Short mmCIF file of C-alpha atoms in Angstrom, two decimals:
data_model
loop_
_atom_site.label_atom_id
_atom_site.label_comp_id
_atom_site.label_asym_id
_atom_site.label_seq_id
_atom_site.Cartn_x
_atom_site.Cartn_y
_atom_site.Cartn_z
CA UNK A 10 22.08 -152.01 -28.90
CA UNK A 11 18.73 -150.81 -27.55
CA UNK A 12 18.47 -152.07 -23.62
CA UNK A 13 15.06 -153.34 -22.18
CA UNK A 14 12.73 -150.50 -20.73
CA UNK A 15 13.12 -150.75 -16.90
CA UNK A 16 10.14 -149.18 -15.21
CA UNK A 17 10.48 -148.01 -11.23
CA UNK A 18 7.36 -146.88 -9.46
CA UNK A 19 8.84 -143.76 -6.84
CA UNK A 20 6.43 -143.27 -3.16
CA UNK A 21 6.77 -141.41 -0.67
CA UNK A 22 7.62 -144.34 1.54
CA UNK A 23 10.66 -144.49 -0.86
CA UNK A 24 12.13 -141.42 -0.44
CA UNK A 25 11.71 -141.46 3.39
CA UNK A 26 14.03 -144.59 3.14
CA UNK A 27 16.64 -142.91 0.81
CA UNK A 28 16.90 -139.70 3.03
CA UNK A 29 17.99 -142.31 6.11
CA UNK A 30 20.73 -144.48 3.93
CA UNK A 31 21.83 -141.06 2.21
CA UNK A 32 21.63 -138.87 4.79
CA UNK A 33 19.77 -136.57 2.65
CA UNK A 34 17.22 -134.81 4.64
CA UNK A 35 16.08 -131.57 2.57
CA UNK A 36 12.56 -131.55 3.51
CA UNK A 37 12.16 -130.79 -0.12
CA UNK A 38 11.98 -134.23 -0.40
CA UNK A 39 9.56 -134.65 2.50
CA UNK A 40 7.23 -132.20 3.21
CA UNK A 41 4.57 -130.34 0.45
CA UNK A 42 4.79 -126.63 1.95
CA UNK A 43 7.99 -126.38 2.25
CA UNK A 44 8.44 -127.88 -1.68
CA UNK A 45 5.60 -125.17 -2.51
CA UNK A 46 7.41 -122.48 -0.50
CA UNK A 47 10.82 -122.55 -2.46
CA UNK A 48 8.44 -122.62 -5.65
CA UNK A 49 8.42 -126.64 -6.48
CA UNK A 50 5.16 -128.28 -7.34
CA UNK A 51 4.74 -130.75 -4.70
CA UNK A 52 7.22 -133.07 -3.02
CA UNK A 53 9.90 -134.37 -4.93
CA UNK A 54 12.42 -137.29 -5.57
CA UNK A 55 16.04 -136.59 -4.29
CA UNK A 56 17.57 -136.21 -7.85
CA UNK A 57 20.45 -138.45 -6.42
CA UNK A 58 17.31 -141.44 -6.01
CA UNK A 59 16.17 -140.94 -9.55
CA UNK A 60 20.16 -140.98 -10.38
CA UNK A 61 20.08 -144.23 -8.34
CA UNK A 62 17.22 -145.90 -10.49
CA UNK A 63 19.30 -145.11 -13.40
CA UNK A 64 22.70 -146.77 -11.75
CA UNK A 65 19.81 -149.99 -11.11
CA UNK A 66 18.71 -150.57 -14.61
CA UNK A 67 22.44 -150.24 -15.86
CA UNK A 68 23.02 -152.80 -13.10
CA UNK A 69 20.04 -155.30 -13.97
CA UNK A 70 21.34 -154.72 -17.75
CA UNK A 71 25.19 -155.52 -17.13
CA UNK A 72 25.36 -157.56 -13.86
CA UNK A 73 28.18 -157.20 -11.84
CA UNK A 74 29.83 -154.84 -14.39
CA UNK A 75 32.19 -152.01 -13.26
CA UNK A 76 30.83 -148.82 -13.52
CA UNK A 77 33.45 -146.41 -14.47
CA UNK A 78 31.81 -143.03 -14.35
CA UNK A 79 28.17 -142.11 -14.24
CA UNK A 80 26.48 -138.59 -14.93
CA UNK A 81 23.58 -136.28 -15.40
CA UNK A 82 21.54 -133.08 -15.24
CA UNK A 83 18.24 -133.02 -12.86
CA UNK A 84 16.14 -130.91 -15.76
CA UNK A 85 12.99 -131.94 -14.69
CA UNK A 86 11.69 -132.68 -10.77
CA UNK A 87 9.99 -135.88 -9.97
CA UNK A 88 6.81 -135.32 -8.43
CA UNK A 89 5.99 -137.97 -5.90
CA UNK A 90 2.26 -137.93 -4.98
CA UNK A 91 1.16 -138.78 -1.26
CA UNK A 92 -0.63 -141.61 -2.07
CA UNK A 93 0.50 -144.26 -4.54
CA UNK A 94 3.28 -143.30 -7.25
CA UNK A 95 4.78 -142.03 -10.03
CA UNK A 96 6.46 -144.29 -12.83
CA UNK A 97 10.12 -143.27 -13.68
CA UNK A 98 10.90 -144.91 -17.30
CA UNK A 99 14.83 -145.61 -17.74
CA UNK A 100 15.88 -146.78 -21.73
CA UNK A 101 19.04 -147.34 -22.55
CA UNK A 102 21.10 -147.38 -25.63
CA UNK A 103 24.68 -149.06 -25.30
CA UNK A 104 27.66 -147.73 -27.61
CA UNK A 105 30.03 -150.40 -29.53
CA UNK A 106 32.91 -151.00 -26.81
CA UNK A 107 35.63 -148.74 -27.20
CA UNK A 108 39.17 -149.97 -25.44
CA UNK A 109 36.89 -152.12 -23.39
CA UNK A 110 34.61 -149.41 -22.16
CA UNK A 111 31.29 -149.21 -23.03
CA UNK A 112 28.74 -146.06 -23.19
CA UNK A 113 24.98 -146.57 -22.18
CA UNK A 114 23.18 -143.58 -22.89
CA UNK A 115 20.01 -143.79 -21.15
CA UNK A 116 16.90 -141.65 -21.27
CA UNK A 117 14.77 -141.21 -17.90
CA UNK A 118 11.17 -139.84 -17.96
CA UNK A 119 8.68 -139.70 -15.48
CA UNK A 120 4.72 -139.08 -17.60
CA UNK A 121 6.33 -138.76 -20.81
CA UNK A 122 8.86 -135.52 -19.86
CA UNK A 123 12.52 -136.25 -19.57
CA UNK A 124 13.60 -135.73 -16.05
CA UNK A 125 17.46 -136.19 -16.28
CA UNK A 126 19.77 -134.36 -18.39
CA UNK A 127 22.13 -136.61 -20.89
CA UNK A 128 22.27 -139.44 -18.10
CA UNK A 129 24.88 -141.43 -18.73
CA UNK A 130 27.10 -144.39 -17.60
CA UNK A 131 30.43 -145.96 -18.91
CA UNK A 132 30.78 -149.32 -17.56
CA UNK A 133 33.52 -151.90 -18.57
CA UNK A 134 32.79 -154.23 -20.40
CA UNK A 135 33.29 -157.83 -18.36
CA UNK B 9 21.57 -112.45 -0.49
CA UNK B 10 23.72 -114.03 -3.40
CA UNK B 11 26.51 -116.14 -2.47
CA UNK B 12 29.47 -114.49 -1.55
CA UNK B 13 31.70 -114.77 -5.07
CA UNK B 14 35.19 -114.84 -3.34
CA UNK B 15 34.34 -118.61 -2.63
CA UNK B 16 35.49 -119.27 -6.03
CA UNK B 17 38.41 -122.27 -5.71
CA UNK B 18 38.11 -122.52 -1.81
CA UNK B 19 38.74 -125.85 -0.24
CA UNK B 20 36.77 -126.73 3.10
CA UNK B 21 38.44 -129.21 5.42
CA UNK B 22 37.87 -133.13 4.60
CA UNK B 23 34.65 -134.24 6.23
CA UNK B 24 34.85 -136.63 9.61
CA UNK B 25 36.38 -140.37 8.74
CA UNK B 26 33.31 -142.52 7.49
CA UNK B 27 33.88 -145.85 8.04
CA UNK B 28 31.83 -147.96 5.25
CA UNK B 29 30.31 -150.79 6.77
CA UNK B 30 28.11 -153.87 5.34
CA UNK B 31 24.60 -152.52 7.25
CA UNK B 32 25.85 -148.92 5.38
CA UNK B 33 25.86 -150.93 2.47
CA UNK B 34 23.09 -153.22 2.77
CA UNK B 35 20.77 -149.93 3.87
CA UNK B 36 21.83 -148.02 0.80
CA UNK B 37 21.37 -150.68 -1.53
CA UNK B 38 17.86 -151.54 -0.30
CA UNK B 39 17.17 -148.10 -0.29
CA UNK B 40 18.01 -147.71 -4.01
CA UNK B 41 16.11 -151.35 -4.94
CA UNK B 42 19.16 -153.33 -5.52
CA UNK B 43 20.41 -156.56 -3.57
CA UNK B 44 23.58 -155.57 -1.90
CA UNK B 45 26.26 -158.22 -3.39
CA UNK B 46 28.29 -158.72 -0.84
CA UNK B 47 31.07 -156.61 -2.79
CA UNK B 48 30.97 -152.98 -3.96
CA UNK B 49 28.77 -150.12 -3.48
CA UNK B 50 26.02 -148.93 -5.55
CA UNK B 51 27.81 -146.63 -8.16
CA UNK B 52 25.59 -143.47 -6.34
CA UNK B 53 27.08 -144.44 -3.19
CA UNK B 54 29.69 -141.83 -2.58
CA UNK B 55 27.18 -139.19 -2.53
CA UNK B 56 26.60 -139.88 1.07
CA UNK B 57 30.48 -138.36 1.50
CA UNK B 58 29.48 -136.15 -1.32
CA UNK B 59 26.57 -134.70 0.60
CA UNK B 60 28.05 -134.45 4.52
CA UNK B 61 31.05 -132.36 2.52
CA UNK B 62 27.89 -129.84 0.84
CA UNK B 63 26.54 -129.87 4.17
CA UNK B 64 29.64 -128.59 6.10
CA UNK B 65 30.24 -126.21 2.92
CA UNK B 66 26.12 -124.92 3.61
CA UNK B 67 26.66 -124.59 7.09
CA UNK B 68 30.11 -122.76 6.76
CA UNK B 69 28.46 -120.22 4.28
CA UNK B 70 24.74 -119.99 6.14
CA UNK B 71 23.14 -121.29 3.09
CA UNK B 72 19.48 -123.30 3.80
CA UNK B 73 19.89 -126.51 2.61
CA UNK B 74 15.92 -126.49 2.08
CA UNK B 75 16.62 -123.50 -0.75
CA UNK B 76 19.48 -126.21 -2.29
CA UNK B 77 18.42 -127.91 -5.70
CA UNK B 78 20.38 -130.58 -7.19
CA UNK B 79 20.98 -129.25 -10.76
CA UNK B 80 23.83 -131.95 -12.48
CA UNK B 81 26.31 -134.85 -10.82
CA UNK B 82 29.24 -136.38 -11.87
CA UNK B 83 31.05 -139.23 -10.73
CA UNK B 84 34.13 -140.64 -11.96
CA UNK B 85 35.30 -144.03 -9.99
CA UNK B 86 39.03 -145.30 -9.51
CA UNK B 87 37.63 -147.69 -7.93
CA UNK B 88 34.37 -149.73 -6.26
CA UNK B 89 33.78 -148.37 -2.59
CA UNK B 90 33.58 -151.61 -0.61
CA UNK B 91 33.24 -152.38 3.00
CA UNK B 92 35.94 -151.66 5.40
CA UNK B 93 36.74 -148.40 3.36
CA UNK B 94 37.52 -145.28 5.73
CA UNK B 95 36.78 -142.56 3.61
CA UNK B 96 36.63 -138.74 3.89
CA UNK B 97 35.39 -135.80 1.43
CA UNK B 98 37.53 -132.42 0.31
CA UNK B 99 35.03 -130.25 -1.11
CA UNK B 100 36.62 -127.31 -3.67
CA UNK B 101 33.80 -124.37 -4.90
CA UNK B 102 35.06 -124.49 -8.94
CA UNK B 103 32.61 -122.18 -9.87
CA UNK B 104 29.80 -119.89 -9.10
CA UNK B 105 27.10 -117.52 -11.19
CA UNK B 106 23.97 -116.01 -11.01
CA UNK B 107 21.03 -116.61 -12.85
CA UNK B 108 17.24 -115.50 -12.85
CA UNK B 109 18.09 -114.85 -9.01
CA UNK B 110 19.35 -118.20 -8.37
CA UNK B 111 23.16 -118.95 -7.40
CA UNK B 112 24.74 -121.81 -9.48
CA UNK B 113 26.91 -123.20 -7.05
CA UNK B 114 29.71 -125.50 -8.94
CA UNK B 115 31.31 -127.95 -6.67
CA UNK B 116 34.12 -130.98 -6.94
CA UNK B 117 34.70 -133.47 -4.43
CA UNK B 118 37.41 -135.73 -3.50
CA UNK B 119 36.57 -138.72 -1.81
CA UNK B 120 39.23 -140.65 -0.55
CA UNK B 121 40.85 -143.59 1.71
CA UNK B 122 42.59 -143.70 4.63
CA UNK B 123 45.81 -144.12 2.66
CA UNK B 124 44.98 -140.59 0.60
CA UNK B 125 44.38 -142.64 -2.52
CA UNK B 126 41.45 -141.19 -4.21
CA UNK B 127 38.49 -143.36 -4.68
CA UNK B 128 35.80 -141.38 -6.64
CA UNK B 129 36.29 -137.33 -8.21
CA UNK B 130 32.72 -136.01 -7.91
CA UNK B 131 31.18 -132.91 -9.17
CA UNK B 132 27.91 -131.96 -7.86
CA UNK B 133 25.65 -128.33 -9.21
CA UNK B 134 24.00 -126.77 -7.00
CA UNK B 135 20.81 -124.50 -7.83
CA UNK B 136 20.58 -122.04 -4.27
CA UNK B 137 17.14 -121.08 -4.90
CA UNK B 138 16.17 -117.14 -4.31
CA UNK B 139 12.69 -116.14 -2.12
CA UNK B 140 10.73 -115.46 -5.05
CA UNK B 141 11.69 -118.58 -7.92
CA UNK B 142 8.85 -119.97 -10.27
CA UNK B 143 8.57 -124.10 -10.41
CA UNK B 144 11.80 -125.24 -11.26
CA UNK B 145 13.26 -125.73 -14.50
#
């Protein structure tokens, strides 16, 4: 079953607000030279927010469901601009249930280039 | 200055006691764009003990966490984090290689409760980026 396209628009703003709930200061994720100086293109998303975004649409698709694992690669970085933002595109694909657990493969891109590695989520089915 | 290899299937000592509260919750879930239900965590959630276990590990080995690229996570749930939890982190180094000058730091994490039952098995890559590293991959 083919899920509805969730789309999440990523700022700056955003991220600043992730690294205080998560703790997750890198200044990677924060500041443009010192992204440039260990060779990124810009500033970019915490992979673990982009990983979040995923974990939301599975939760707008399956309210209240239990998520039973959840995985993924970071293949490509998110580049958030300093003004405005960037799209990240989550689609989903959910397996037949098997022993009441169900697979949503998802596929995240951010301008048309997959950013996450085989995300995935098992969830059981309520 | 590759990472020392002799890491390989070290434990580092549980993090500090986190006690999960309802703002913790609430701040992480608005944070991520998703109305904290009043119940369990948002499945990312246990990276913040995920992530205060790779910083003790960092600090322990003098790696820069500003070098430190997230390359693949894993979490596997026994069951939802919810307020009230006191929970703590045992990071173990499963594996470690070098490639293109980077280190590819494999890690597993144990969160658990105050009781010792587990509550999440995570496993967390981590690119350590060398001086001299193109854009990333």
């Amino acid at each position: 079953m083919t899920l509805e396209t969730r789309v999440f628009t990523v700022t700056r703003a955003d991220l600043v607000r992730y690294a205080a709930a998560s703790g997750d200061h890198n200044p990677i994720h924060q500041d443009e030279d010192v992204a440039r100086s260990v060779g990124l293109p810009g500033v970019i998303a915490h992979g673990m927010y982009t990983m979040a975004l995923a974990a939301r649409a599975v939760g707008e698709w399956f309210p209240g469901a239990e998520v039973v694992s959840l995985g993924c690669k970071f293949t490509n970085p998110v580049v958030v601009p300093a003004e405005g933002g960037v799209d990240v595109e989550v689609a989903g694909e959910a397996k037949e249930p098997v022993d009441g657990l169900t697979t949503v493969a998802l596929t995240v891109t951010c301008g048309g280039q997959k950013v996450l590695g085989m995300p995935k989520a098992v969830i059981r089915a309520t | 200055m590759p990472v020392d290899q002799s890491l390989v299937g070290r434990s580092f000592p549980p993090t500090a006691a986190y006690e999960v509260t309802e703002d913790r919750l609430r701040d992480f879930a608005d944070a991520v764009g998703v109305a904290y239900d009043g119940r369990q965590a948002p499945p990312t959630y246990p990276i913040v003990l995920a992530f205060d276990a790779m910083n003790a590990f960092l600090e322990a080995e003098q790696i820069d966490l500003f070098r430190i690229v997230h390359g693949e996570q894993k979490f596997a749930y026994e069951r939802p984090i919810v307020a009230g939890d006191v929970l703590t982190a045992t990071l173990t180094v499963a594996s470690l290689r070098q490639i293109a000058g980077n280190d590819i730091i494999g890690t597993a994490s144990e969160v658990e409760d105050a009781a010792g039952e587990l509550v999440c098995s995570t496993s967390a890559t981590l690119v350590h980026r060398g001086p001299q590293q193109g854009p990333a991959a």
